PDB file of C-alpha atoms in Angstrom:
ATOM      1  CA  UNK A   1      17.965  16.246  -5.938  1.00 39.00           C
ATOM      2  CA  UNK A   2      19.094  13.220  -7.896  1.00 42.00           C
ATOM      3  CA  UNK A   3      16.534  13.118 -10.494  1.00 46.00           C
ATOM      4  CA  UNK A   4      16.546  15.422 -13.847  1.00 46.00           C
ATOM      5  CA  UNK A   5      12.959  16.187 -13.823  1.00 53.00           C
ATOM      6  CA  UNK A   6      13.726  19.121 -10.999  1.00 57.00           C
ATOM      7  CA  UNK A   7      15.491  21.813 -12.143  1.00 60.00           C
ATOM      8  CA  UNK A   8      16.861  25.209  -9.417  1.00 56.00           C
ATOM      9  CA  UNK A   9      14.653  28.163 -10.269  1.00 65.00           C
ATOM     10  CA  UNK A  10      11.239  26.536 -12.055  1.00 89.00           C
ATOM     11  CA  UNK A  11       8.202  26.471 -10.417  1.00 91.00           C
ATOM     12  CA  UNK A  12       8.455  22.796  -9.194  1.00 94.00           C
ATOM     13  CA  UNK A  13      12.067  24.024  -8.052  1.00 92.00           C
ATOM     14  CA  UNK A  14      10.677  26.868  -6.065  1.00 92.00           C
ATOM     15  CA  UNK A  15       7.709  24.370  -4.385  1.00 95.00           C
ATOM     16  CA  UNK A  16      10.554  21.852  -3.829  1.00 94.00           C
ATOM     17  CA  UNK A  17      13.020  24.174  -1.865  1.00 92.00           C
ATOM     18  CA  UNK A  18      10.634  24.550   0.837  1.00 90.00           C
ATOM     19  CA  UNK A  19      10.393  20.796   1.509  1.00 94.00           C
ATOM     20  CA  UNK A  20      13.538  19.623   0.996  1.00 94.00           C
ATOM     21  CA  UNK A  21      14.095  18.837   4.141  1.00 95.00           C
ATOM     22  CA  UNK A  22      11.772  15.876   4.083  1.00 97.00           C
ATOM     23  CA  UNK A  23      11.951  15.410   0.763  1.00 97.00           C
ATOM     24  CA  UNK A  24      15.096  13.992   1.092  1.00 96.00           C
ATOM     25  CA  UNK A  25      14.447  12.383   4.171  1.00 97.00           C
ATOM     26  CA  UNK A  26      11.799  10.345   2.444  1.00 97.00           C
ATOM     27  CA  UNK A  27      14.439   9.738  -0.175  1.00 97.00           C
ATOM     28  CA  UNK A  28      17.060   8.294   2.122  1.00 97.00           C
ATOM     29  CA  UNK A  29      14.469   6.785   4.220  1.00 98.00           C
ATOM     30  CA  UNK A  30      15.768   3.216   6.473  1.00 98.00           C
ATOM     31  CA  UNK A  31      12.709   2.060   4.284  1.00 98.00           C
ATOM     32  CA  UNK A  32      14.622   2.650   0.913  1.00 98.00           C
ATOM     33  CA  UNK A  33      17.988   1.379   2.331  1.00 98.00           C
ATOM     34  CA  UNK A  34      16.689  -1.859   3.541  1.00 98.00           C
ATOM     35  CA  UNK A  35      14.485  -2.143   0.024  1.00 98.00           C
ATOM     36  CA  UNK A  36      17.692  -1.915  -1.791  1.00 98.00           C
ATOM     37  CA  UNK A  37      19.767  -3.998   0.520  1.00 98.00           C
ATOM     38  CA  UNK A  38      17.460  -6.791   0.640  1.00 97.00           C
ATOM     39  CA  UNK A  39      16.750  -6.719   4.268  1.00 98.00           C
ATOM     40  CA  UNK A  40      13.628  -5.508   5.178  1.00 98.00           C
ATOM     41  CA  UNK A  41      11.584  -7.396   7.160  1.00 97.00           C
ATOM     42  CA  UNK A  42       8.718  -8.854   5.989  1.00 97.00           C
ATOM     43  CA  UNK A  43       5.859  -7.743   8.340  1.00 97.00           C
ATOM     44  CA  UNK A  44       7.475  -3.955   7.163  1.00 97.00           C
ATOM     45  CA  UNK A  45       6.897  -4.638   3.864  1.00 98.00           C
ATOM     46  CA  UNK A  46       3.457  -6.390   4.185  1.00 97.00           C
ATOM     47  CA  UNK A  47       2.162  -3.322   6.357  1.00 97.00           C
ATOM     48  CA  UNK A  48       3.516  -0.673   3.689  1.00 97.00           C
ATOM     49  CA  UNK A  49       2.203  -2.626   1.034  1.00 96.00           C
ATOM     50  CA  UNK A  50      -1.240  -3.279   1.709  1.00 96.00           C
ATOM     51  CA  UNK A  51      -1.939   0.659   3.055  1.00 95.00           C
ATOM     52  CA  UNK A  52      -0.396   1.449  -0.210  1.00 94.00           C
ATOM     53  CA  UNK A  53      -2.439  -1.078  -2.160  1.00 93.00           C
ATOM     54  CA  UNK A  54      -5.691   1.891  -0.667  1.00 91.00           C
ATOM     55  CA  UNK A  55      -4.109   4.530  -2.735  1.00 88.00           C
ATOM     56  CA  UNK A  56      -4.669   2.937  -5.782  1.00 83.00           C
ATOM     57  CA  UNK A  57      -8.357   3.819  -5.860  1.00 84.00           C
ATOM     58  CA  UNK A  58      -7.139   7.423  -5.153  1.00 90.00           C
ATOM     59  CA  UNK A  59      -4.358   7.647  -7.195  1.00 91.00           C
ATOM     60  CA  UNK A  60      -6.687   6.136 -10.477  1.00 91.00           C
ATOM     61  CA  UNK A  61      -9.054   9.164  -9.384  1.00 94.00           C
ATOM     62  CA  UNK A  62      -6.662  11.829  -9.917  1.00 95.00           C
ATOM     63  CA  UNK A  63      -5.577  10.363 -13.300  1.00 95.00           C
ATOM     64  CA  UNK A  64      -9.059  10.019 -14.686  1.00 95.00           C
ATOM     65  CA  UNK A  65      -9.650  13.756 -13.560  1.00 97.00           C
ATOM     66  CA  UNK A  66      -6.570  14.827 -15.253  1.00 97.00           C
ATOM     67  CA  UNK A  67      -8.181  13.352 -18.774  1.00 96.00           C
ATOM     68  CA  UNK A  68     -11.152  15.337 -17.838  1.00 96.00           C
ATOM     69  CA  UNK A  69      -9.554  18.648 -16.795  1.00 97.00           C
ATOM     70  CA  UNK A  70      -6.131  18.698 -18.522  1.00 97.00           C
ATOM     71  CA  UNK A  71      -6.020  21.696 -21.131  1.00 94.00           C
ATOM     72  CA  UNK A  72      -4.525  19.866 -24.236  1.00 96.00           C
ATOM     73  CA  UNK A  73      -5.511  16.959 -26.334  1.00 96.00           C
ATOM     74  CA  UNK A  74      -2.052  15.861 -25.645  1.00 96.00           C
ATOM     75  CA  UNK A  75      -1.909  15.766 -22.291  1.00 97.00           C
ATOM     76  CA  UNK A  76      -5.050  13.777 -22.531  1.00 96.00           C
ATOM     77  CA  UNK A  77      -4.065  11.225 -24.110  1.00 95.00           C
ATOM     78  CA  UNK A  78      -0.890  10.644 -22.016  1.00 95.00           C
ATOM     79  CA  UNK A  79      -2.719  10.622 -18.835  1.00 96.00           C
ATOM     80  CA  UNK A  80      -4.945   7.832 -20.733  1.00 92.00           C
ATOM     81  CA  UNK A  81      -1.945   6.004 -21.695  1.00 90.00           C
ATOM     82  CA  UNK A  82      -0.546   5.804 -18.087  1.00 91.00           C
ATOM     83  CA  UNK A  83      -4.118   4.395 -16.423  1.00 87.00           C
ATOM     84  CA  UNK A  84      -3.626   1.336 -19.299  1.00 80.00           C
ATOM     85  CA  UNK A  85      -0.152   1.201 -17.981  1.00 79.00           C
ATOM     86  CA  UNK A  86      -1.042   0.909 -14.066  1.00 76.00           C
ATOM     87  CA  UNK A  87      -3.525  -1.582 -14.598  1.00 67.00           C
ATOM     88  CA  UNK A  88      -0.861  -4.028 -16.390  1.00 64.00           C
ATOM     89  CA  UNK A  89       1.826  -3.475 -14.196  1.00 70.00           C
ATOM     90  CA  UNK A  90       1.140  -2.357 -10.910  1.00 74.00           C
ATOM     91  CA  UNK A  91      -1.331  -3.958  -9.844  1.00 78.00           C
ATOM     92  CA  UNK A  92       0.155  -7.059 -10.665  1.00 86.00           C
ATOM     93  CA  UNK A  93       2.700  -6.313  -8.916  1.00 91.00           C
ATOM     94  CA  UNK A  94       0.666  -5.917  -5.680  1.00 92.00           C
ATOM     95  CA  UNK A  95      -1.259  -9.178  -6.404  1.00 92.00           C
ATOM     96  CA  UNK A  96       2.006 -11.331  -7.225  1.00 95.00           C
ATOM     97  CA  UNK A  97       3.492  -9.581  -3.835  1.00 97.00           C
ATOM     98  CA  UNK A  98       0.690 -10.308  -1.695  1.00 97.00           C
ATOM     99  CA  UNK A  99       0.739 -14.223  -2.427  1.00 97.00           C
ATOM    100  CA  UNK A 100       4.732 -14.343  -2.205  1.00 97.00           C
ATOM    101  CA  UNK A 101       4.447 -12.748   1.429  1.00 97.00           C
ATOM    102  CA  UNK A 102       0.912 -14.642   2.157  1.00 97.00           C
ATOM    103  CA  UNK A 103      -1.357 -12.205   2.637  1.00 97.00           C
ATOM    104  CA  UNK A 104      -4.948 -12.932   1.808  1.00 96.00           C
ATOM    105  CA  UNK A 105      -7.299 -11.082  -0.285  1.00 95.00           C
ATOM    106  CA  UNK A 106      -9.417 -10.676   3.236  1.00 95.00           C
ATOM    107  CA  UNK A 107      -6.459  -8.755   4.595  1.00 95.00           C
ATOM    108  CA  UNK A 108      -5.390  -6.201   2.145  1.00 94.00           C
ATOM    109  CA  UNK A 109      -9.318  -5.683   1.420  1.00 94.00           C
ATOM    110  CA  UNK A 110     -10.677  -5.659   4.800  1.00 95.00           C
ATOM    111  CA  UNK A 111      -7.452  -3.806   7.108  1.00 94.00           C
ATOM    112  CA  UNK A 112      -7.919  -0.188   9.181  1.00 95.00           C
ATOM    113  CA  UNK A 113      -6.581   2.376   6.924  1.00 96.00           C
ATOM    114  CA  UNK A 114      -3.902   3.700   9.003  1.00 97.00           C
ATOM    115  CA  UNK A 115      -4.277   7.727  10.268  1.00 97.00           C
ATOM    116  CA  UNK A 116      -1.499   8.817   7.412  1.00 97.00           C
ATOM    117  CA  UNK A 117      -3.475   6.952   5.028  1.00 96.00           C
ATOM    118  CA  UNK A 118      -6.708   8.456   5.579  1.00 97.00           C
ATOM    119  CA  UNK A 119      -5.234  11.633   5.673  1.00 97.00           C
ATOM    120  CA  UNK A 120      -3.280  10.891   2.373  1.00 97.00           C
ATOM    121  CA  UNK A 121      -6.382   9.586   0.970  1.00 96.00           C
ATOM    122  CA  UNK A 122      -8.473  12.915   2.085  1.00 97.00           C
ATOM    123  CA  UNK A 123      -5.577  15.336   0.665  1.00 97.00           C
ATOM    124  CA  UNK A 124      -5.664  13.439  -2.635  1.00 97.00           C
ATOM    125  CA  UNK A 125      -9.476  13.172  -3.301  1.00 97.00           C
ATOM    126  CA  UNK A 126      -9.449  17.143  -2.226  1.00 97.00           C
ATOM    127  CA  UNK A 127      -7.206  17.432  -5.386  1.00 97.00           C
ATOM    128  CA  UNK A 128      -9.965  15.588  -7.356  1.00 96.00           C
ATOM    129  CA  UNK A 129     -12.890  17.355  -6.166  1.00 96.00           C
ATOM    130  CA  UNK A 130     -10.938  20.877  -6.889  1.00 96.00           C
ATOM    131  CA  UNK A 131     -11.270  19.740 -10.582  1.00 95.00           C
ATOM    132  CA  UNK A 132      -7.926  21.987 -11.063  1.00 96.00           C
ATOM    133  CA  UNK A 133      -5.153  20.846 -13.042  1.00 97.00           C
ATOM    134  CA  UNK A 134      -2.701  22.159 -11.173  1.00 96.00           C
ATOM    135  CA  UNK A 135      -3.497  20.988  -7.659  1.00 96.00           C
ATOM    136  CA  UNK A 136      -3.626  17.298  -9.062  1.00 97.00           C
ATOM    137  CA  UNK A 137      -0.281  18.087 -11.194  1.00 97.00           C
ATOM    138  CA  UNK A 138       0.877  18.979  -7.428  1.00 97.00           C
ATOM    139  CA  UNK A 139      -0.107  15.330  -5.792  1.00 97.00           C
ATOM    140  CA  UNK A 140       0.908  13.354  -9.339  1.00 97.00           C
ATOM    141  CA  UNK A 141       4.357  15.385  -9.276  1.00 97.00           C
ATOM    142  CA  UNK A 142       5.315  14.326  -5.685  1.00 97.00           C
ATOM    143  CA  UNK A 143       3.862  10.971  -5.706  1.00 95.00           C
ATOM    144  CA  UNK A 144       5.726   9.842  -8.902  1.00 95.00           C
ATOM    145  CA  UNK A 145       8.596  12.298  -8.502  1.00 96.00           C
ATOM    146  CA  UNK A 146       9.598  11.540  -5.127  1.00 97.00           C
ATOM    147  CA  UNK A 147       9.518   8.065  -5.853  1.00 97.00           C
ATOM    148  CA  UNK A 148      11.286   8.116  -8.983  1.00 97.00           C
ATOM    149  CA  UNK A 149      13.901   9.887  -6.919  1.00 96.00           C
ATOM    150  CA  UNK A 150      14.948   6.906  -4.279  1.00 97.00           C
ATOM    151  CA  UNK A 151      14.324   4.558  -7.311  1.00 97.00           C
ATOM    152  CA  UNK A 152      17.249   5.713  -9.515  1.00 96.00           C
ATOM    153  CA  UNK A 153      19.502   5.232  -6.464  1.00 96.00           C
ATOM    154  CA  UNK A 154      22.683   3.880  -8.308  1.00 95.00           C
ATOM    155  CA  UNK A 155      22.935   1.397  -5.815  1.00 97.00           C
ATOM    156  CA  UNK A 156      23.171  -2.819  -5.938  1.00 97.00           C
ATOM    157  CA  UNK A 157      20.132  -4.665  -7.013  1.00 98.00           C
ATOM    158  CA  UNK A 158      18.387  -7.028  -4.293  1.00 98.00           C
ATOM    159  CA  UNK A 159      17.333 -10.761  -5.575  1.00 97.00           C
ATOM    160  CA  UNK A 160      14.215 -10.760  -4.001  1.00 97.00           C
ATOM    161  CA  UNK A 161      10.633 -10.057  -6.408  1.00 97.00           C
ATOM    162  CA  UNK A 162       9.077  -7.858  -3.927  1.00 97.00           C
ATOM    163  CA  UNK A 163      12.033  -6.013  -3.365  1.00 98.00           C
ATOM    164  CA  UNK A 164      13.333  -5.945  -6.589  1.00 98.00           C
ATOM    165  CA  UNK A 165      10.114  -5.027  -8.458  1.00 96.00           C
ATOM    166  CA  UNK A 166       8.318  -2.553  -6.784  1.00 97.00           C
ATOM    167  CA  UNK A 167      12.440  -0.628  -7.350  1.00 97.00           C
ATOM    168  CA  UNK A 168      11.619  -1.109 -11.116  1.00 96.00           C
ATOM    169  CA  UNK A 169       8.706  -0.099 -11.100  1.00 93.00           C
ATOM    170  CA  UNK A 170       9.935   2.999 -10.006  1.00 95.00           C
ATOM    171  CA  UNK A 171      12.810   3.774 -12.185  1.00 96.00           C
ATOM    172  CA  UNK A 172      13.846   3.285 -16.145  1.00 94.00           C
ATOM    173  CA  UNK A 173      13.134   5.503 -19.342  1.00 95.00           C
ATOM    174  CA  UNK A 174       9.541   4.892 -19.265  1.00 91.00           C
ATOM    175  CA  UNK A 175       9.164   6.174 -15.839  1.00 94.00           C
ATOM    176  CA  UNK A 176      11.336   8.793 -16.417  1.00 95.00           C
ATOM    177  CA  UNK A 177       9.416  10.332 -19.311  1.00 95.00           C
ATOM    178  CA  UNK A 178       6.681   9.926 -17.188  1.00 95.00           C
ATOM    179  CA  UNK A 179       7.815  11.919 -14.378  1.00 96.00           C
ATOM    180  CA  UNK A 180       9.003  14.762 -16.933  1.00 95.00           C
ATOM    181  CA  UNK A 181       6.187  14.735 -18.746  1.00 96.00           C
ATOM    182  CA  UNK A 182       3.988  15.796 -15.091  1.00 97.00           C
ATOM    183  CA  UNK A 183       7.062  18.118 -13.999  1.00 96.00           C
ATOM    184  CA  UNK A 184       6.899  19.721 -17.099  1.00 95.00           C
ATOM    185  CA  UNK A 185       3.011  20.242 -17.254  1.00 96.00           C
ATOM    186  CA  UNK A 186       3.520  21.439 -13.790  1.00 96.00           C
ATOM    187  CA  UNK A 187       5.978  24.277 -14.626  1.00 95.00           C
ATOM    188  CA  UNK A 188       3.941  25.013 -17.808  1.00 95.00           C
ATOM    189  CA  UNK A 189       0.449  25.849 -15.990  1.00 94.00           C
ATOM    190  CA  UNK A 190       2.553  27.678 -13.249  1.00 91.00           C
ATOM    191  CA  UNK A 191       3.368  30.810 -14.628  1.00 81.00           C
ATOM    192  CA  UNK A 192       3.499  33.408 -11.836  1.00 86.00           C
ATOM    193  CA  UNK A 193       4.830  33.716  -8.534  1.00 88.00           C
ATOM    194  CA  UNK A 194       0.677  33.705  -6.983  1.00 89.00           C
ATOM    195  CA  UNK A 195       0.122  30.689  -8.606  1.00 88.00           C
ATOM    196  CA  UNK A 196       2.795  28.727  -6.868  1.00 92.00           C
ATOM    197  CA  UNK A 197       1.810  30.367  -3.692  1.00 92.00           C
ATOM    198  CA  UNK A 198      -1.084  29.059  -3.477  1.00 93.00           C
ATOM    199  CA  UNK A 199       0.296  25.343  -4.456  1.00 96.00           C
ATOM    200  CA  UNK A 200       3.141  25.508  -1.671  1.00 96.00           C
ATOM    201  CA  UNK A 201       0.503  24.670   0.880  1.00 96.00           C
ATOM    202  CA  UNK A 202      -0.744  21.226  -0.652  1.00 97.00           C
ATOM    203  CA  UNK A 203       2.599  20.576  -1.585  1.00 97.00           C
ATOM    204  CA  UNK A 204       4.658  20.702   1.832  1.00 97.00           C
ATOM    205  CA  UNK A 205       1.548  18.635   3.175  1.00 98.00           C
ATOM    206  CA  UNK A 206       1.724  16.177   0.367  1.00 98.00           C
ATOM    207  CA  UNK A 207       5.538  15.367   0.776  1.00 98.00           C
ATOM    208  CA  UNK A 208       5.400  15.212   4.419  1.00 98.00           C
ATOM    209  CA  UNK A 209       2.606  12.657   3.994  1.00 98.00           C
ATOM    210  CA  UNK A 210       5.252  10.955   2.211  1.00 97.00           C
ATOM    211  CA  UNK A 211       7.561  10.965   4.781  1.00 97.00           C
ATOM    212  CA  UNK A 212       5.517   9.686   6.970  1.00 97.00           C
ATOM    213  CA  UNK A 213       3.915   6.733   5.236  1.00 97.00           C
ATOM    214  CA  UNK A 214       7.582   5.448   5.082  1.00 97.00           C
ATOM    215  CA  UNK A 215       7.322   5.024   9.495  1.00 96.00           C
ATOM    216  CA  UNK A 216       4.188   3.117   9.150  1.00 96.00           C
ATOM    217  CA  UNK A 217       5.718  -0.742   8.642  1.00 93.00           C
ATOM    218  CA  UNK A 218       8.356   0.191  11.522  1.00 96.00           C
ATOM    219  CA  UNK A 219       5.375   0.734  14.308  1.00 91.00           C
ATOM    220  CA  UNK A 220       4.753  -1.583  16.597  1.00 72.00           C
TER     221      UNK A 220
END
């Protein structure tokens, strides 16, 4: 584990051992070499990108029912913060990406949600309908933990805006904090061994959805 956020004998460290495996498979992915290197083709890219553009809806859910459920002013308010925050930059980024590689707002709108996004998409509104902290801390945890893990690779920079940004957007201070701040509310609502028992379940699912939304721009 590269990032700080996961620490050996915490509840997200006891969820994490028993997907490590493809935890770090989705870390070392060809997906994240070739991002890094520069290489990747772009009908990869363009196929990753717009099934991941259908997770936004999804991913805004669980945020929005973190302000609502979330058991401190505090963690309110940062939850708030990071919808502003996705708005501004994400988003961009996926509209700026989709002109550089010509893709049309008919395409990324109107495409077949592939099976692993669907399912990803079903697992994640599950967490939302639950209206449980913890099971959405589980979801928010792996999607921005796992990611913030390949994106502090300390590896060369690639030239290339669609490359280069969607790395930053997934590594830095900012993002770090971020990531801490979920890891940390994760561990802090976990406090016995039954509780992370019954999150192992969602988790191992979650991160070997991850895995396998990496394979989707490599299929023919």
């Amino acid at each position: 584990m590269e990032t700080y956020a996961f620490k050996t004998g915490d509840a997200v460290g006891e969820l994490l051992k028993n997907s490590q495996r493809d935890w770090n498979a989705a870390v070392n992915h060809r997906f994240v070499q070739e991002l890094f290197e520069g290489t990747m083709d772009n009908q990869v890219l363009i196929k990753y990108l717009i099934q991941d553009y259908h997770f936004f809806d999804a991913f805004l859910s669980m945020l929005g029912a973190c302000v609502a459920h979330a058991d401190t002013l505090e963690a309110k308010l940062r939850f708030a913060k990071q919808l502003g925050f996705l708005e501004a930059d994400e988003d961009g980024y996926f509209q700026k990406a989709f002109k550089e590689l010509g893709v049309t707002e008919k395409e990324y709108l109107g495409v077949t949600l592939h099976p692993v996004t669907k399912e990803f998409q079903k697992l994640m509104y599950s967490a939302v309908d639950s209206s449980e902290y913890a099971q959405l801390l589980v979801m928010l945890v792996i999607a921005e933990g796992l990611y913030l893990d390949w994106g502090s690779k300390e590896l060369p920079l690639p030239d290339r805006y669609v490359h280069l940004e969607w790395i930053h957007l997934h590594r830095g201070e900012f993002f770090k904090e971020w990531v801490q701040f979920l890891v940390d509310e994760l561990n802090r609502v976990c406090k016995d061994k039954a509780t992370i028992s019954a999150l192992q379940e969602r988790w191992n699912h979650a991160v070997a959805l991850e895995l396998a939304f990496f394979e989707i721009g490599y299929e023919c």
